[in-house]
JSON list of C-alpha atoms in Angstrom, two decimals:
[
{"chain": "A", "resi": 1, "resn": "UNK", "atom": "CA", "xyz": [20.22, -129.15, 141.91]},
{"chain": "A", "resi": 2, "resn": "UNK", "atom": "CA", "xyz": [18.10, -131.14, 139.32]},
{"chain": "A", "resi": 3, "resn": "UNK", "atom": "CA", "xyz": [20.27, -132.18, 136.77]},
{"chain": "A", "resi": 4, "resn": "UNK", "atom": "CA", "xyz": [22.87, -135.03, 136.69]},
{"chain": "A", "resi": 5, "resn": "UNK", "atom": "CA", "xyz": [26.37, -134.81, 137.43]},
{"chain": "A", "resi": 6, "resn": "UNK", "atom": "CA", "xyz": [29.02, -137.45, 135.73]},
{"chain": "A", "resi": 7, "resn": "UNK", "atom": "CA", "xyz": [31.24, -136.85, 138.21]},
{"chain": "A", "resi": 8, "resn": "UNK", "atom": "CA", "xyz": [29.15, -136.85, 141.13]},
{"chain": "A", "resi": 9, "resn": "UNK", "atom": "CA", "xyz": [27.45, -140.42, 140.17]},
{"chain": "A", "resi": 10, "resn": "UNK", "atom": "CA", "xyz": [31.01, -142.40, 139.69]},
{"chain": "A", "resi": 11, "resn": "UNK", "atom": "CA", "xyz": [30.22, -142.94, 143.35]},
{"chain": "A", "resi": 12, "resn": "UNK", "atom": "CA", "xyz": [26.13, -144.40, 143.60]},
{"chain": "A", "resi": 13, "resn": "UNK", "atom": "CA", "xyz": [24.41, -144.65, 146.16]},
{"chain": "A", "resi": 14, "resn": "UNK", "atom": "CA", "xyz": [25.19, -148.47, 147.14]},
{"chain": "A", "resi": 15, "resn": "UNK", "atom": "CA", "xyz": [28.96, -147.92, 146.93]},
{"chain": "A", "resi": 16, "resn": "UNK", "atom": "CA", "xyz": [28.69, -145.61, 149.69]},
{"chain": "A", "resi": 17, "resn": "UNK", "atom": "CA", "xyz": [26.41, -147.55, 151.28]},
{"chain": "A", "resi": 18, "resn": "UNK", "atom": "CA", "xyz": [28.83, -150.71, 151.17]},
{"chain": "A", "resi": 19, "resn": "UNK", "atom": "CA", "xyz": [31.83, -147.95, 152.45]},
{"chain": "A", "resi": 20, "resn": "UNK", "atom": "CA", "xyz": [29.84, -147.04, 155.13]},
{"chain": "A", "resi": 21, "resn": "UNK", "atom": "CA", "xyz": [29.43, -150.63, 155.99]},
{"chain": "A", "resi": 22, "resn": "UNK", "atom": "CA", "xyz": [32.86, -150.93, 155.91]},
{"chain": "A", "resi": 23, "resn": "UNK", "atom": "CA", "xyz": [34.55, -147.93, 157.32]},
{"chain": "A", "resi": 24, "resn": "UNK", "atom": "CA", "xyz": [33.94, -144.41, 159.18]},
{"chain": "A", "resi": 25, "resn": "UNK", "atom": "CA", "xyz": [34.86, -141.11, 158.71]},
{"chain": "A", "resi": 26, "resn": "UNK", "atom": "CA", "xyz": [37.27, -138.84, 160.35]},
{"chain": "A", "resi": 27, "resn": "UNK", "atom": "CA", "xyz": [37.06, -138.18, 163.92]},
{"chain": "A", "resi": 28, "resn": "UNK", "atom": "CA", "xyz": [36.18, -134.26, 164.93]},
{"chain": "A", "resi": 29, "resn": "UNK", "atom": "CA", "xyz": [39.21, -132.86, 166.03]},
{"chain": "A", "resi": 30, "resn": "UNK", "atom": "CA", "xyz": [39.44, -130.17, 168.32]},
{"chain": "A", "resi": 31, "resn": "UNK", "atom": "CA", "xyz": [41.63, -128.16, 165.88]},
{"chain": "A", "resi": 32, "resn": "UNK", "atom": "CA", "xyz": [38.41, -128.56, 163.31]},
{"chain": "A", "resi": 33, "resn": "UNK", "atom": "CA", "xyz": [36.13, -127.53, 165.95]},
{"chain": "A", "resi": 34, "resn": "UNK", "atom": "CA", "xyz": [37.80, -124.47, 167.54]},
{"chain": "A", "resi": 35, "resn": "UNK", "atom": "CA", "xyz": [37.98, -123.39, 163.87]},
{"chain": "A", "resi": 36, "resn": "UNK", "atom": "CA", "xyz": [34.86, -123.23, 163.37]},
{"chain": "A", "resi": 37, "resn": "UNK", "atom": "CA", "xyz": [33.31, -121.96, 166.43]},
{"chain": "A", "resi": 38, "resn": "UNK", "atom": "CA", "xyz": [35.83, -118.97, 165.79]},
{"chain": "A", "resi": 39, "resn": "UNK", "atom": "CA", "xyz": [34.24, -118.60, 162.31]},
{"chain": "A", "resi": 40, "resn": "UNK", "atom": "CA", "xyz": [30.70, -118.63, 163.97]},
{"chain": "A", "resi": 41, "resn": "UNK", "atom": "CA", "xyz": [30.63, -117.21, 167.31]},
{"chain": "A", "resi": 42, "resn": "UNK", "atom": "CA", "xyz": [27.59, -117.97, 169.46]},
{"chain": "A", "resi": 43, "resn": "UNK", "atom": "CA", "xyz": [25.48, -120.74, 167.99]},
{"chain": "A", "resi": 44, "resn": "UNK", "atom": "CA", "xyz": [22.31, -121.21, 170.68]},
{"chain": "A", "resi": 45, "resn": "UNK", "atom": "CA", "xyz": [19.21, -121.36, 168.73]},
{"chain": "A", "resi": 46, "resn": "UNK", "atom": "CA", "xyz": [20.74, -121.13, 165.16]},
{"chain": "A", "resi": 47, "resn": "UNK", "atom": "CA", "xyz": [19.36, -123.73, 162.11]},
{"chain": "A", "resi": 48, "resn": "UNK", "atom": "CA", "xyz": [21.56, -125.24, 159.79]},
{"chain": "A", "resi": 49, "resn": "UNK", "atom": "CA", "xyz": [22.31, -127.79, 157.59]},
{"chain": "A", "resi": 50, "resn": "UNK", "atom": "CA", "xyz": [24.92, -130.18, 157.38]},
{"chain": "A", "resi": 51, "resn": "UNK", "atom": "CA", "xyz": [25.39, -131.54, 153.64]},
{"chain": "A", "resi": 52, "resn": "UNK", "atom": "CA", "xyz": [26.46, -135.06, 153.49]},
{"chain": "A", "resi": 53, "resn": "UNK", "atom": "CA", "xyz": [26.16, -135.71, 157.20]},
{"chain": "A", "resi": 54, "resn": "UNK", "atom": "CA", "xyz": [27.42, -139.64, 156.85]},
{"chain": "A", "resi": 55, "resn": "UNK", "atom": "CA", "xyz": [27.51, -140.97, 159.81]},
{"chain": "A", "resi": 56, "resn": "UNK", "atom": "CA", "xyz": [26.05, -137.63, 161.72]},
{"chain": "A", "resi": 57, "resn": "UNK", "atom": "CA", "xyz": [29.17, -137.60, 163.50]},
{"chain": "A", "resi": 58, "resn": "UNK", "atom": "CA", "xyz": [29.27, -133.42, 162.77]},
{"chain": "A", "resi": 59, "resn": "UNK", "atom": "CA", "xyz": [25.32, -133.18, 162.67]},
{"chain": "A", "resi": 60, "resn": "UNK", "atom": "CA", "xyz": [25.79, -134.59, 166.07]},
{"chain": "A", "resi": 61, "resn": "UNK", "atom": "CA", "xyz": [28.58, -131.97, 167.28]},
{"chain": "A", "resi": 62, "resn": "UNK", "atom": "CA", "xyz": [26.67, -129.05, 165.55]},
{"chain": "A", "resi": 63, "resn": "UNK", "atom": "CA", "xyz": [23.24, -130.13, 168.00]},
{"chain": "A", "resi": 64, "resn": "UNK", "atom": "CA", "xyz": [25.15, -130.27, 170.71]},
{"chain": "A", "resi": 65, "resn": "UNK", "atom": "CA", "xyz": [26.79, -126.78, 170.36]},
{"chain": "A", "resi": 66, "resn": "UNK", "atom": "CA", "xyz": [22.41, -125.78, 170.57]},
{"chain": "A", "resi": 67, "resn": "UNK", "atom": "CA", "xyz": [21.89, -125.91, 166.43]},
{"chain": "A", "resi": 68, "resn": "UNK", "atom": "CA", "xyz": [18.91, -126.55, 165.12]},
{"chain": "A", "resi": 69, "resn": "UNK", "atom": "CA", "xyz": [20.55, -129.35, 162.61]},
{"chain": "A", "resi": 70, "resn": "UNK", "atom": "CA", "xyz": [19.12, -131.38, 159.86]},
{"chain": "A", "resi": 71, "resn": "UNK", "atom": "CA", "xyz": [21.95, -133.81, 158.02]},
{"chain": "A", "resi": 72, "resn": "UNK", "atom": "CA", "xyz": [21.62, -134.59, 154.48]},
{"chain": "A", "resi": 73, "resn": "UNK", "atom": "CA", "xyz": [22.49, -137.91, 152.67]},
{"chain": "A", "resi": 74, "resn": "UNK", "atom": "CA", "xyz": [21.76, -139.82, 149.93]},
{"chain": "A", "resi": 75, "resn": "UNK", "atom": "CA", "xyz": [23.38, -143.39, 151.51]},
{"chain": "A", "resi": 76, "resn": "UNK", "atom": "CA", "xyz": [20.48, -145.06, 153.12]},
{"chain": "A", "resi": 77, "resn": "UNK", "atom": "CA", "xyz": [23.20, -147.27, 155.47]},
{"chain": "A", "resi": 78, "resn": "UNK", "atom": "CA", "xyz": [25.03, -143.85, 156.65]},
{"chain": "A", "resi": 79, "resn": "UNK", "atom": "CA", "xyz": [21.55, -142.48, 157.70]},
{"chain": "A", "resi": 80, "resn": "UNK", "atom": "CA", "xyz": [20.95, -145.60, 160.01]},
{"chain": "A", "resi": 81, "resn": "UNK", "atom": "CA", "xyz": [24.13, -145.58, 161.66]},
{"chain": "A", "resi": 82, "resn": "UNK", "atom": "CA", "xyz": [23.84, -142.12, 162.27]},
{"chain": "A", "resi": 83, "resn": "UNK", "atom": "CA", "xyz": [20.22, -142.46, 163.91]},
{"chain": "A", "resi": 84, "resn": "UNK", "atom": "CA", "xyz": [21.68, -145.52, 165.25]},
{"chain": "A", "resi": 85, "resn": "UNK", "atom": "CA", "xyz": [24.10, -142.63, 167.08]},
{"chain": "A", "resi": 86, "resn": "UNK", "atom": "CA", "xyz": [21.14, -141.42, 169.29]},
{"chain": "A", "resi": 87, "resn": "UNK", "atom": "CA", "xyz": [18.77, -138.62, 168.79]},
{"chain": "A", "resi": 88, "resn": "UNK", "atom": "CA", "xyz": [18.06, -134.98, 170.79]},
{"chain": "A", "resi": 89, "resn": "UNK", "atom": "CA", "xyz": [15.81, -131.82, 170.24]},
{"chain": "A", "resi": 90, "resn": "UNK", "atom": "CA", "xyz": [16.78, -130.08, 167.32]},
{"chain": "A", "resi": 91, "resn": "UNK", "atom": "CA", "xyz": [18.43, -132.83, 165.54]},
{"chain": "A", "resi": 92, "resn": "UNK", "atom": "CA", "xyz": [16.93, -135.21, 162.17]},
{"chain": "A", "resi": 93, "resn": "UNK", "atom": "CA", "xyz": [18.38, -136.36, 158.90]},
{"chain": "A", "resi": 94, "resn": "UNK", "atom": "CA", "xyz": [16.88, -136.29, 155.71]},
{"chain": "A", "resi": 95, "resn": "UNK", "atom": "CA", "xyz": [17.97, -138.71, 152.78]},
{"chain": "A", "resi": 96, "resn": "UNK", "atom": "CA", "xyz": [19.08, -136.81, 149.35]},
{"chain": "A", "resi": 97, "resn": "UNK", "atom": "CA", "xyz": [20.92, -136.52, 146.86]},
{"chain": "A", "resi": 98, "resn": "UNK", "atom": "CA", "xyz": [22.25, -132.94, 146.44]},
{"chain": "A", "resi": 99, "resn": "UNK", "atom": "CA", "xyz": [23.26, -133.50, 142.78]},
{"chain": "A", "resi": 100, "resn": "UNK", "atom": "CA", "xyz": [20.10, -134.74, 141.12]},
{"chain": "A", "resi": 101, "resn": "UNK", "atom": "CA", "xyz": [17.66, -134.28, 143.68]},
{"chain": "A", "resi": 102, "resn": "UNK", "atom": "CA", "xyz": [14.53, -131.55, 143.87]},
{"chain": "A", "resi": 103, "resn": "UNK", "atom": "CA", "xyz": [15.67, -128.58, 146.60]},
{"chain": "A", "resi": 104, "resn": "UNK", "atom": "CA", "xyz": [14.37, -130.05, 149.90]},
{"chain": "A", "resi": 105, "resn": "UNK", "atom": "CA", "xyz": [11.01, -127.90, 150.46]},
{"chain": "A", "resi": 106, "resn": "UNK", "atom": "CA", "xyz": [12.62, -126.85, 154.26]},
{"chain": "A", "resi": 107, "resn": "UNK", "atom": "CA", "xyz": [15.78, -125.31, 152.43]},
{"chain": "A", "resi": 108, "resn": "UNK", "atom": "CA", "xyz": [14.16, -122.48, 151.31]},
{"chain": "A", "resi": 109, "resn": "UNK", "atom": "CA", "xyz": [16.02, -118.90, 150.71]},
{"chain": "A", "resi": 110, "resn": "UNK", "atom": "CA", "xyz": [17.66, -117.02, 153.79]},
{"chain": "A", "resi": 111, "resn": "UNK", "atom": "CA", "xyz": [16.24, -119.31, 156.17]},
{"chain": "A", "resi": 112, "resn": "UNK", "atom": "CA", "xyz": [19.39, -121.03, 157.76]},
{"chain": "A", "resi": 113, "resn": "UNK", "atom": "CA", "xyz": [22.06, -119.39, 159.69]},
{"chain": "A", "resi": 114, "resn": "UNK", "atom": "CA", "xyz": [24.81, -121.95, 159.33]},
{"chain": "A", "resi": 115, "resn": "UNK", "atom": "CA", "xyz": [25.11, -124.70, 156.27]},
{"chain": "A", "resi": 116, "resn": "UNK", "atom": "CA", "xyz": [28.45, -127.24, 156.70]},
{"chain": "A", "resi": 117, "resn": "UNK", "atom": "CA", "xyz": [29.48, -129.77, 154.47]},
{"chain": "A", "resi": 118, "resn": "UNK", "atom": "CA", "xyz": [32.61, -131.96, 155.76]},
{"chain": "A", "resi": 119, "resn": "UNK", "atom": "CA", "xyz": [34.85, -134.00, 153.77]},
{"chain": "A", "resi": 120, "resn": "UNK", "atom": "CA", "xyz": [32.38, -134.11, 150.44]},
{"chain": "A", "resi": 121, "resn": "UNK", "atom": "CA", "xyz": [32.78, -130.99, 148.73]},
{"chain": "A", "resi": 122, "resn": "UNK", "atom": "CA", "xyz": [34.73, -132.97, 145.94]},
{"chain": "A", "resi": 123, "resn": "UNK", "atom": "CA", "xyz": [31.54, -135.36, 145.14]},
{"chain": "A", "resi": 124, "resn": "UNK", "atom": "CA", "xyz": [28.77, -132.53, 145.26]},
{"chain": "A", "resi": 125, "resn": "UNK", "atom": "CA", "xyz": [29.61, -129.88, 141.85]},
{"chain": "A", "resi": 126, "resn": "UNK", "atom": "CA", "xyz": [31.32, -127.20, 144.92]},
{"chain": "A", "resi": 127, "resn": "UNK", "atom": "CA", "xyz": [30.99, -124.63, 141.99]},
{"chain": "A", "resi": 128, "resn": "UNK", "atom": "CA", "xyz": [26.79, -125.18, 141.71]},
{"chain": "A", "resi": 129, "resn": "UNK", "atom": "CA", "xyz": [26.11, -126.01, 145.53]},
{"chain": "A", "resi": 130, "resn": "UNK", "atom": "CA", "xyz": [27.99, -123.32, 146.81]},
{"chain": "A", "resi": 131, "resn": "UNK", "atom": "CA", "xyz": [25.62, -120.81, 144.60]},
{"chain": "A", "resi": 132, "resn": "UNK", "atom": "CA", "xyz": [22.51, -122.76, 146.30]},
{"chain": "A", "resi": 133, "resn": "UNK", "atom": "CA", "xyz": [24.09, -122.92, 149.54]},
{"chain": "A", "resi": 134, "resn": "UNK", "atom": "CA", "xyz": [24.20, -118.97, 149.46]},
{"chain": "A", "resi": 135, "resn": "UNK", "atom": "CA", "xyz": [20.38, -118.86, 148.33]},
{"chain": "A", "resi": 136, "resn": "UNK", "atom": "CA", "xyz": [19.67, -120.95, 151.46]},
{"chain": "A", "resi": 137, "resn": "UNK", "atom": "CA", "xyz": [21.53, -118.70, 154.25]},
{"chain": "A", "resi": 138, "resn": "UNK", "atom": "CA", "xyz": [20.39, -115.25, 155.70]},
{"chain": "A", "resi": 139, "resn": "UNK", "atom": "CA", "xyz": [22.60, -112.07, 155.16]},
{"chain": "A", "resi": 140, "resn": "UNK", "atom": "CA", "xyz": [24.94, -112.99, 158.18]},
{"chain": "A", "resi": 141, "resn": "UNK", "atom": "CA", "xyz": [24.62, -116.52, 157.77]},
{"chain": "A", "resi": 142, "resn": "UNK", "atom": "CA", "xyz": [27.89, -118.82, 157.11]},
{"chain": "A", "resi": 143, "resn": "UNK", "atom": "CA", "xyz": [28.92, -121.55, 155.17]},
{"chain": "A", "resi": 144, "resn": "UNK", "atom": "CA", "xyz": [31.36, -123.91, 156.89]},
{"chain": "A", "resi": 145, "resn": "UNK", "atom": "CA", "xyz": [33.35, -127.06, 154.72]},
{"chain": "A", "resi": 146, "resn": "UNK", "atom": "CA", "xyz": [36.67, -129.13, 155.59]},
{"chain": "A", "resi": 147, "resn": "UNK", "atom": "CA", "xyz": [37.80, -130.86, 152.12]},
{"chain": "A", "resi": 148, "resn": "UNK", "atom": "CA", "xyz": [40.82, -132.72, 150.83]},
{"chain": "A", "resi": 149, "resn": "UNK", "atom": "CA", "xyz": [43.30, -130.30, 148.85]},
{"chain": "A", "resi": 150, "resn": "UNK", "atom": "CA", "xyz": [45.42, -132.27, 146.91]},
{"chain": "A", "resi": 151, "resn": "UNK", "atom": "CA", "xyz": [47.44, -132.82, 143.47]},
{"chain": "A", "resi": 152, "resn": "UNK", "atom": "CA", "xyz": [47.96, -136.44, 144.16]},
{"chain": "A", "resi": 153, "resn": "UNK", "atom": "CA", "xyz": [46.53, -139.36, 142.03]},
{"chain": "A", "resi": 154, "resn": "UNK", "atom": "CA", "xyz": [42.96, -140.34, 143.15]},
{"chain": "A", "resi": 155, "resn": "UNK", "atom": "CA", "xyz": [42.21, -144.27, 144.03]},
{"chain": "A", "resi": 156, "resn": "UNK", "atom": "CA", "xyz": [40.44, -145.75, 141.12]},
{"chain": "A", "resi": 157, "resn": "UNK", "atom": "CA", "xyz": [37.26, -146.66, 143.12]},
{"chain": "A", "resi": 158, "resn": "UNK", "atom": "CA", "xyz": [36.33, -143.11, 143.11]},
{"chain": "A", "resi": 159, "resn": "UNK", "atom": "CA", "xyz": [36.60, -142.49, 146.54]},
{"chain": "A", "resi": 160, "resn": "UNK", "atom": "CA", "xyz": [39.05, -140.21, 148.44]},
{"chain": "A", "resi": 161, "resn": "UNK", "atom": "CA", "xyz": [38.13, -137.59, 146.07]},
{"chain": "A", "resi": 162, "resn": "UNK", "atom": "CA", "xyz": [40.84, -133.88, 146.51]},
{"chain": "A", "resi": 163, "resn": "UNK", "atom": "CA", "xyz": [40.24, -130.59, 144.98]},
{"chain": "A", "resi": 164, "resn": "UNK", "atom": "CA", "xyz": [43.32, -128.95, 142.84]},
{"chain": "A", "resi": 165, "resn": "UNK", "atom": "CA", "xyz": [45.01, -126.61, 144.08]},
{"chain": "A", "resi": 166, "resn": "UNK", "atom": "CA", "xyz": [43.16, -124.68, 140.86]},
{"chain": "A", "resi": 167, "resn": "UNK", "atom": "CA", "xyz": [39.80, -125.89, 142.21]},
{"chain": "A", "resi": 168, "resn": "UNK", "atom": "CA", "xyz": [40.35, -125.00, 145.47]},
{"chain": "A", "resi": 169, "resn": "UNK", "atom": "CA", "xyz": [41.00, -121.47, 144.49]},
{"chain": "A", "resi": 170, "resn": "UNK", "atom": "CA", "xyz": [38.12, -120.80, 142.47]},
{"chain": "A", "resi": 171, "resn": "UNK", "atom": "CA", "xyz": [35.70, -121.96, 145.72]},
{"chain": "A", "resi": 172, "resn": "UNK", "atom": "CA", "xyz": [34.23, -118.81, 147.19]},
{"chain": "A", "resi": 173, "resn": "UNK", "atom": "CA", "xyz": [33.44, -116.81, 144.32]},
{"chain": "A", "resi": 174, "resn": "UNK", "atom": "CA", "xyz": [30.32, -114.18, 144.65]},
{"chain": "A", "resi": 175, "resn": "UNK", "atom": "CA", "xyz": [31.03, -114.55, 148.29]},
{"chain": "A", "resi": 176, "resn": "UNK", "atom": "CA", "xyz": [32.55, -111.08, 150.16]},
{"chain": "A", "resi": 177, "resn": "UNK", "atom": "CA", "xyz": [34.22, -113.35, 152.87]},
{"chain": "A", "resi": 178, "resn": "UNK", "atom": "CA", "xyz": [36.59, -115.90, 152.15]},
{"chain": "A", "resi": 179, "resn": "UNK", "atom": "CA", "xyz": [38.38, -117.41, 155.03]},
{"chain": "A", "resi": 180, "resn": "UNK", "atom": "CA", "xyz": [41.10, -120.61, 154.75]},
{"chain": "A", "resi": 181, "resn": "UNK", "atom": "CA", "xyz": [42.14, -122.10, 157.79]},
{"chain": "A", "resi": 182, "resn": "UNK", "atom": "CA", "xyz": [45.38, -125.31, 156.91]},
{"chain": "A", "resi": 183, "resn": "UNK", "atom": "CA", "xyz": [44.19, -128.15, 159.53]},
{"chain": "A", "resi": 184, "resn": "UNK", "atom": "CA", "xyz": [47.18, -130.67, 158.30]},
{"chain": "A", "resi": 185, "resn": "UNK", "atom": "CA", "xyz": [49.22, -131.41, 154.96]},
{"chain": "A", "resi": 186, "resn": "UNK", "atom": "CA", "xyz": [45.87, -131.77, 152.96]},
{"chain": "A", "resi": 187, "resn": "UNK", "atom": "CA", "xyz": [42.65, -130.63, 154.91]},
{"chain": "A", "resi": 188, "resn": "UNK", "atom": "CA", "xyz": [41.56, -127.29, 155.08]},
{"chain": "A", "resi": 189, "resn": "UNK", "atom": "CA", "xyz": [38.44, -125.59, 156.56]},
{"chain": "A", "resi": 190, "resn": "UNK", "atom": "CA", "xyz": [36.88, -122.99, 154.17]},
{"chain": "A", "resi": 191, "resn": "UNK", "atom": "CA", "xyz": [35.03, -120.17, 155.42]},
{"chain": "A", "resi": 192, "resn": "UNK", "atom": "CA", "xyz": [31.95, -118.50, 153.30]},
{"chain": "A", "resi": 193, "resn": "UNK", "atom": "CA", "xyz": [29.84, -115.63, 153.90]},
{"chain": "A", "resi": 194, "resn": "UNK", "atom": "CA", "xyz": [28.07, -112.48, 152.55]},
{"chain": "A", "resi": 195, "resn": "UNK", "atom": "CA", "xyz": [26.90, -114.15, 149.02]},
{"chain": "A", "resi": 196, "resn": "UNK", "atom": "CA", "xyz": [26.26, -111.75, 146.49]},
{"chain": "A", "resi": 197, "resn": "UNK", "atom": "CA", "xyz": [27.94, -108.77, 148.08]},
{"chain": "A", "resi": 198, "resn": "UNK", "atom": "CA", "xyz": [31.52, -107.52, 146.95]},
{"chain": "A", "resi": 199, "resn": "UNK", "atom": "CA", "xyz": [34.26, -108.83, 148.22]},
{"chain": "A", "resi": 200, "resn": "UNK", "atom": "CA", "xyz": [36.28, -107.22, 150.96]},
{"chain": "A", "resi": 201, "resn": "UNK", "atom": "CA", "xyz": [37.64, -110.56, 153.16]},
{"chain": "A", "resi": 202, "resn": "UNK", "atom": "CA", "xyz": [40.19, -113.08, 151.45]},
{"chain": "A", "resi": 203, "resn": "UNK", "atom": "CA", "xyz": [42.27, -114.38, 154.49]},
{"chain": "A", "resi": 204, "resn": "UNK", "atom": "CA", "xyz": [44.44, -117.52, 155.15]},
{"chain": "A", "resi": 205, "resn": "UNK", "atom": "CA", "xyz": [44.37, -117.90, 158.76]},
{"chain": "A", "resi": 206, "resn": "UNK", "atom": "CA", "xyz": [47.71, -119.34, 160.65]},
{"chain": "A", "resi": 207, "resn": "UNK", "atom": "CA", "xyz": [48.64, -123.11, 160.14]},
{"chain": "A", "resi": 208, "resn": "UNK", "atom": "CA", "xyz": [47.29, -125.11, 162.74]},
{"chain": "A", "resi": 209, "resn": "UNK", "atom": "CA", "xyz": [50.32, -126.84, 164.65]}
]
């Protein structure tokens, strides 16, 4: 995660800083949630990570479900709201930038069980993180994401950033389980596990209503 990315830098640091100021992001819903705790199963006494955390609203959920969490983000305003939020056992945030930043020391190989990254997939090189992100969990660990799928035009501040259809497909490769779960027209929750093995799991799960 050292080098550069163009297309990950179109959005700095301060601009998300000043959207943060400005806005929030997407409520949990209970559709995103059950998802995921199907994916998952138990999750007392797990550690994760949850890659571009925000506001901590999901760093917050994932603690309270008994994670050992840390949230990662690289806009400094974010991070204070989301400390702001209230803090428990088990819980911290770290500021970093996943693109250009060193590998924090505490990610180190197969030592989390459950690594999440909601609605940010599109700003962080999926492709690249998604080979780290299997580096970082054990065997039976799990990678967790909710992105924007979309064909539409993108709004010229360089937010609201999709993944193709194209792009989309491509996510989960070197991974044996691959698990797609449609949340509305253009979310969907992507499931990741077993890095490096061979394939044997490629499954769409039913539409939520």
């Amino acid at each position: 995660m050292n080098a550069p990315s163009t297309m990950a830098h179109h959005v700095l640091a301060g601009d998300w800083d000043r959207w943060f100021t400005a806005g929030s992001q997407p409520v949990v819903g209970q559709d995103e949630a059950d998802c995921f705790l199907k994916a998952v199963g138990s999750t007392d006494g797990m550690r994760g990570a949850d890659l571009a955390c925000g506001t901590g609203q999901w760093t917050r959920q994932l603690a309270a479900w008994g994670i050992r969490v840390t949230g990662y983000d690289f806009s400094a305003e974010a991070l204070r709201q989301a400390k702001a939020a209230g803090t428990r056992d088990g819980l911290s945030y770290r500021r970093c930038d996943l693109v250009a930043d060193a590998i924090p020391y505490e990610l180190a190989p197969h030592s989390l069980d459950i690594v999440t990254c909601r609605h940010a997939l599109a700003y962080l090189e999926p492709a690249r993180l998604l080979t780290d992100v299997g580096r970082w969990l054990k065997p039976s660990g799990v990678f967790f994401g909710v992105l924007c799928v979309s064909e539409r035009e993108k709004r010229p501040d360089g937010f609201d950033r999709a993944l193709t259809e194209q792009q989309f497909a491509g996510l989960g490769t070197g991974w044996q389980r691959r698990e797609v779960r449609q949340l509305d027209r253009e979310h969907r929750a992507i499931v990741l596990s077993g890095y490096g093995q061979a394939a044997t799991a490629r499954v769409a799960w039913a539409t939520a209503p």
